[in-house]
Amino acid sequence: MKSLIEKLNGPWHKRALQTFMVIVLAHWAEHLVQAYQVYVLHWPMHEARGVLGQAFPWLVHSEALHYSYAVIMLVGIWAFLPGFVGRARTWWLAALVIQFWHHIEHALLQGQVIAGHTLFGAAQPTSIIQLFVPRLELHLVYNTIVFVPMMIGMYYHLFPSAPEASHMHCTCSLRLHSLTT
Ligand SMILES: [Zn+2]
């Protein structure tokens, strides 16, 4: 009987990764839309809530939700890592390391809400790098520098070299079929 992690990185890798990437892409797009609302449309920060946040403002204003999403991202990237080999693994691992730090920042924010007082004497919950970069830009950057290595990792995962492909146990490769001809 295969473990869940084995299945996730074997027969289920392709479908589970596709689902995960759709969620990641949608979340990243929301951050892009929010930046557009502030910088191009000049909406007030509190009103700039992306697309889903227009209908459900609590999605944007709940620190617990941001924290939960950061954890889901971290667990997701970690859970799918064993299925990645070669260059794809290097890039996916880079995304995992960056997301680990991003998640620490969210844990700090969430901790301030739970503790009922803020760090650094700030009016709002504030994370470490947020001392240097405002929150909107910071999390746009965080999501981008996690997203880009994930995309590069996905590219190498979908188009592995022949030696890399020989170590893969999933059906993600778009190259395997052409190799057999
Ligand atoms: Zn795969």
CSV table of C-alpha atoms in Angstrom, one decimal, residues 17-167:
chain,number,residue,atom,x,y,z
A,17,LEU,CA,0.2,19.6,-9.4
A,18,GLN,CA,-2.2,21.0,-12.0
A,19,THR,CA,-4.7,21.8,-9.3
A,20,PHE,CA,-2.1,23.3,-7.1
A,21,MET,CA,-0.7,25.5,-9.9
A,22,VAL,CA,-4.2,26.9,-10.7
A,23,ILE,CA,-4.6,28.0,-7.0
A,24,VAL,CA,-1.1,29.5,-6.9
A,25,LEU,CA,-1.7,31.3,-10.2
A,26,ALA,CA,-5.1,32.7,-9.1
A,27,HIS,CA,-3.6,33.9,-5.8
A,28,TRP,CA,-0.7,35.6,-7.6
A,29,ALA,CA,-3.1,37.2,-10.1
A,30,GLU,CA,-5.0,38.7,-7.1
A,31,HIS,CA,-1.8,40.3,-5.9
A,32,LEU,CA,-1.2,41.8,-9.3
A,33,VAL,CA,-4.7,43.1,-9.6
A,34,GLN,CA,-4.4,44.7,-6.1
A,35,ALA,CA,-1.2,46.5,-7.2
A,36,TYR,CA,-3.0,47.6,-10.4
A,37,GLN,CA,-5.9,49.0,-8.3
A,38,VAL,CA,-3.5,51.0,-6.2
A,39,TYR,CA,-0.9,52.2,-8.7
A,40,VAL,CA,-2.9,52.6,-11.9
A,41,LEU,CA,-6.5,53.1,-10.7
A,42,HIS,CA,-5.4,55.0,-7.6
A,43,TRP,CA,-7.9,53.3,-5.3
A,44,PRO,CA,-7.4,53.9,-1.6
A,45,MET,CA,-5.4,51.0,-0.1
A,46,HIS,CA,-8.3,49.7,2.0
A,47,GLU,CA,-10.5,49.5,-1.1
A,48,ALA,CA,-7.9,47.7,-3.2
A,49,ARG,CA,-8.9,44.1,-2.5
A,50,GLY,CA,-8.2,42.4,-5.8
A,51,VAL,CA,-11.1,40.5,-7.5
A,52,LEU,CA,-12.5,38.1,-4.9
A,53,GLY,CA,-11.9,40.6,-2.2
A,54,GLN,CA,-14.4,43.0,-3.8
A,55,ALA,CA,-17.2,40.5,-3.0
A,56,PHE,CA,-15.6,39.1,0.1
A,57,PRO,CA,-13.6,41.9,1.9
A,58,TRP,CA,-12.9,39.6,4.9
A,59,LEU,CA,-10.7,37.5,2.5
A,60,VAL,CA,-8.2,40.3,2.3
A,61,HIS,CA,-8.6,41.7,5.8
A,62,SER,CA,-8.3,38.4,7.7
A,63,GLU,CA,-4.7,37.8,8.9
A,64,ALA,CA,-5.6,34.2,9.8
A,65,LEU,CA,-6.6,33.6,6.2
A,66,HIS,CA,-3.3,35.0,4.9
A,67,TYR,CA,-1.4,32.8,7.3
A,68,SER,CA,-3.4,29.7,6.4
A,69,TYR,CA,-2.7,30.3,2.7
A,70,ALA,CA,1.1,30.7,3.4
A,71,VAL,CA,1.0,27.4,5.3
A,72,ILE,CA,-0.9,25.7,2.5
A,73,MET,CA,1.7,27.0,0.0
A,74,LEU,CA,4.6,25.8,2.2
A,75,VAL,CA,3.0,22.3,2.7
A,76,GLY,CA,2.1,22.0,-1.0
A,77,ILE,CA,5.5,22.9,-2.3
A,78,TRP,CA,7.1,20.5,0.3
A,79,ALA,CA,4.7,17.7,-0.4
A,80,PHE,CA,5.3,17.8,-4.2
A,81,LEU,CA,9.1,18.1,-3.9
A,82,PRO,CA,10.0,14.3,-4.0
A,83,GLY,CA,8.5,14.0,-7.5
A,84,PHE,CA,10.9,16.6,-8.9
A,85,VAL,CA,14.3,15.5,-10.1
A,86,GLY,CA,17.4,17.2,-11.6
A,87,ARG,CA,17.1,20.9,-12.5
A,88,ALA,CA,13.4,20.9,-11.8
A,89,ARG,CA,14.2,19.9,-8.2
A,90,THR,CA,16.7,22.6,-7.7
A,91,TRP,CA,14.2,25.3,-8.8
A,92,TRP,CA,11.4,23.8,-6.8
A,93,LEU,CA,13.6,23.6,-3.7
A,94,ALA,CA,14.5,27.3,-4.2
A,95,ALA,CA,10.7,28.1,-4.2
A,96,LEU,CA,10.4,26.0,-1.0
A,97,VAL,CA,13.2,27.9,0.8
A,98,ILE,CA,11.8,31.3,-0.2
A,99,GLN,CA,8.2,30.3,0.8
A,100,PHE,CA,9.6,29.1,4.2
A,101,TRP,CA,10.8,32.6,4.9
A,102,HIS,CA,7.5,34.2,3.5
A,103,HIS,CA,5.6,31.9,5.9
A,104,ILE,CA,7.7,33.0,8.9
A,105,GLU,CA,6.8,36.6,8.0
A,106,HIS,CA,3.1,35.6,8.0
A,107,ALA,CA,3.5,33.7,11.3
A,108,LEU,CA,4.9,37.0,12.8
A,109,LEU,CA,1.9,38.9,11.5
A,110,GLN,CA,-0.6,36.3,12.8
A,111,GLY,CA,1.2,36.1,16.2
A,112,GLN,CA,0.7,39.9,16.6
A,113,VAL,CA,-3.0,39.5,16.0
A,114,ILE,CA,-3.3,36.6,18.5
A,115,ALA,CA,-1.1,38.4,21.1
A,116,GLY,CA,-3.1,41.6,20.7
A,117,HIS,CA,-0.1,43.9,20.3
A,118,THR,CA,2.2,44.8,17.5
A,119,LEU,CA,6.0,44.6,17.0
A,120,PHE,CA,8.3,47.6,16.5
A,121,GLY,CA,5.7,49.9,18.0
A,122,ALA,CA,3.7,49.9,14.8
A,123,ALA,CA,0.0,50.7,14.4
A,124,GLN,CA,-0.6,47.6,12.3
A,125,PRO,CA,0.9,44.1,12.6
A,126,THR,CA,4.3,44.4,10.9
A,127,SER,CA,6.8,41.8,9.8
A,128,ILE,CA,10.6,42.1,9.6
A,129,ILE,CA,11.1,43.0,5.9
A,130,GLN,CA,8.0,45.1,6.1
A,131,LEU,CA,10.2,47.6,8.1
A,132,PHE,CA,11.9,48.3,4.8
A,133,VAL,CA,9.2,47.6,2.1
A,134,PRO,CA,5.5,48.4,2.4
A,135,ARG,CA,3.1,45.4,2.8
A,136,LEU,CA,1.5,45.5,-0.6
A,137,GLU,CA,4.8,45.6,-2.5
A,138,LEU,CA,6.5,43.2,-0.1
A,139,HIS,CA,3.9,40.4,-0.6
A,140,LEU,CA,3.7,41.1,-4.3
A,141,VAL,CA,7.4,40.5,-4.4
A,142,TYR,CA,7.3,37.5,-2.1
A,143,ASN,CA,4.6,35.8,-4.2
A,144,THR,CA,6.6,36.6,-7.4
A,145,ILE,CA,9.9,35.3,-6.2
A,146,VAL,CA,8.2,32.1,-5.1
A,147,PHE,CA,6.1,31.9,-8.3
A,148,VAL,CA,9.0,32.4,-10.7
A,149,PRO,CA,11.2,29.4,-9.5
A,150,MET,CA,8.1,27.3,-9.3
A,151,MET,CA,7.4,28.1,-13.0
A,152,ILE,CA,11.0,27.3,-14.0
A,153,GLY,CA,10.8,24.1,-12.0
A,154,MET,CA,7.6,23.2,-13.7
A,155,TYR,CA,9.1,23.8,-17.1
A,156,TYR,CA,12.0,21.4,-16.4
A,157,HIS,CA,9.6,18.9,-14.8
A,158,LEU,CA,7.4,19.0,-18.0
A,159,PHE,CA,10.5,18.9,-20.3
A,160,PRO,CA,13.2,16.9,-18.6
A,161,SER,CA,16.4,15.7,-20.1
A,162,ALA,CA,16.6,12.0,-20.9
A,163,PRO,CA,18.6,11.2,-17.7
A,164,GLU,CA,16.2,13.3,-15.6
A,165,ALA,CA,13.2,11.6,-17.2
A,166,SER,CA,14.6,8.2,-16.3
A,167,HIS,CA,14.4,9.1,-12.6
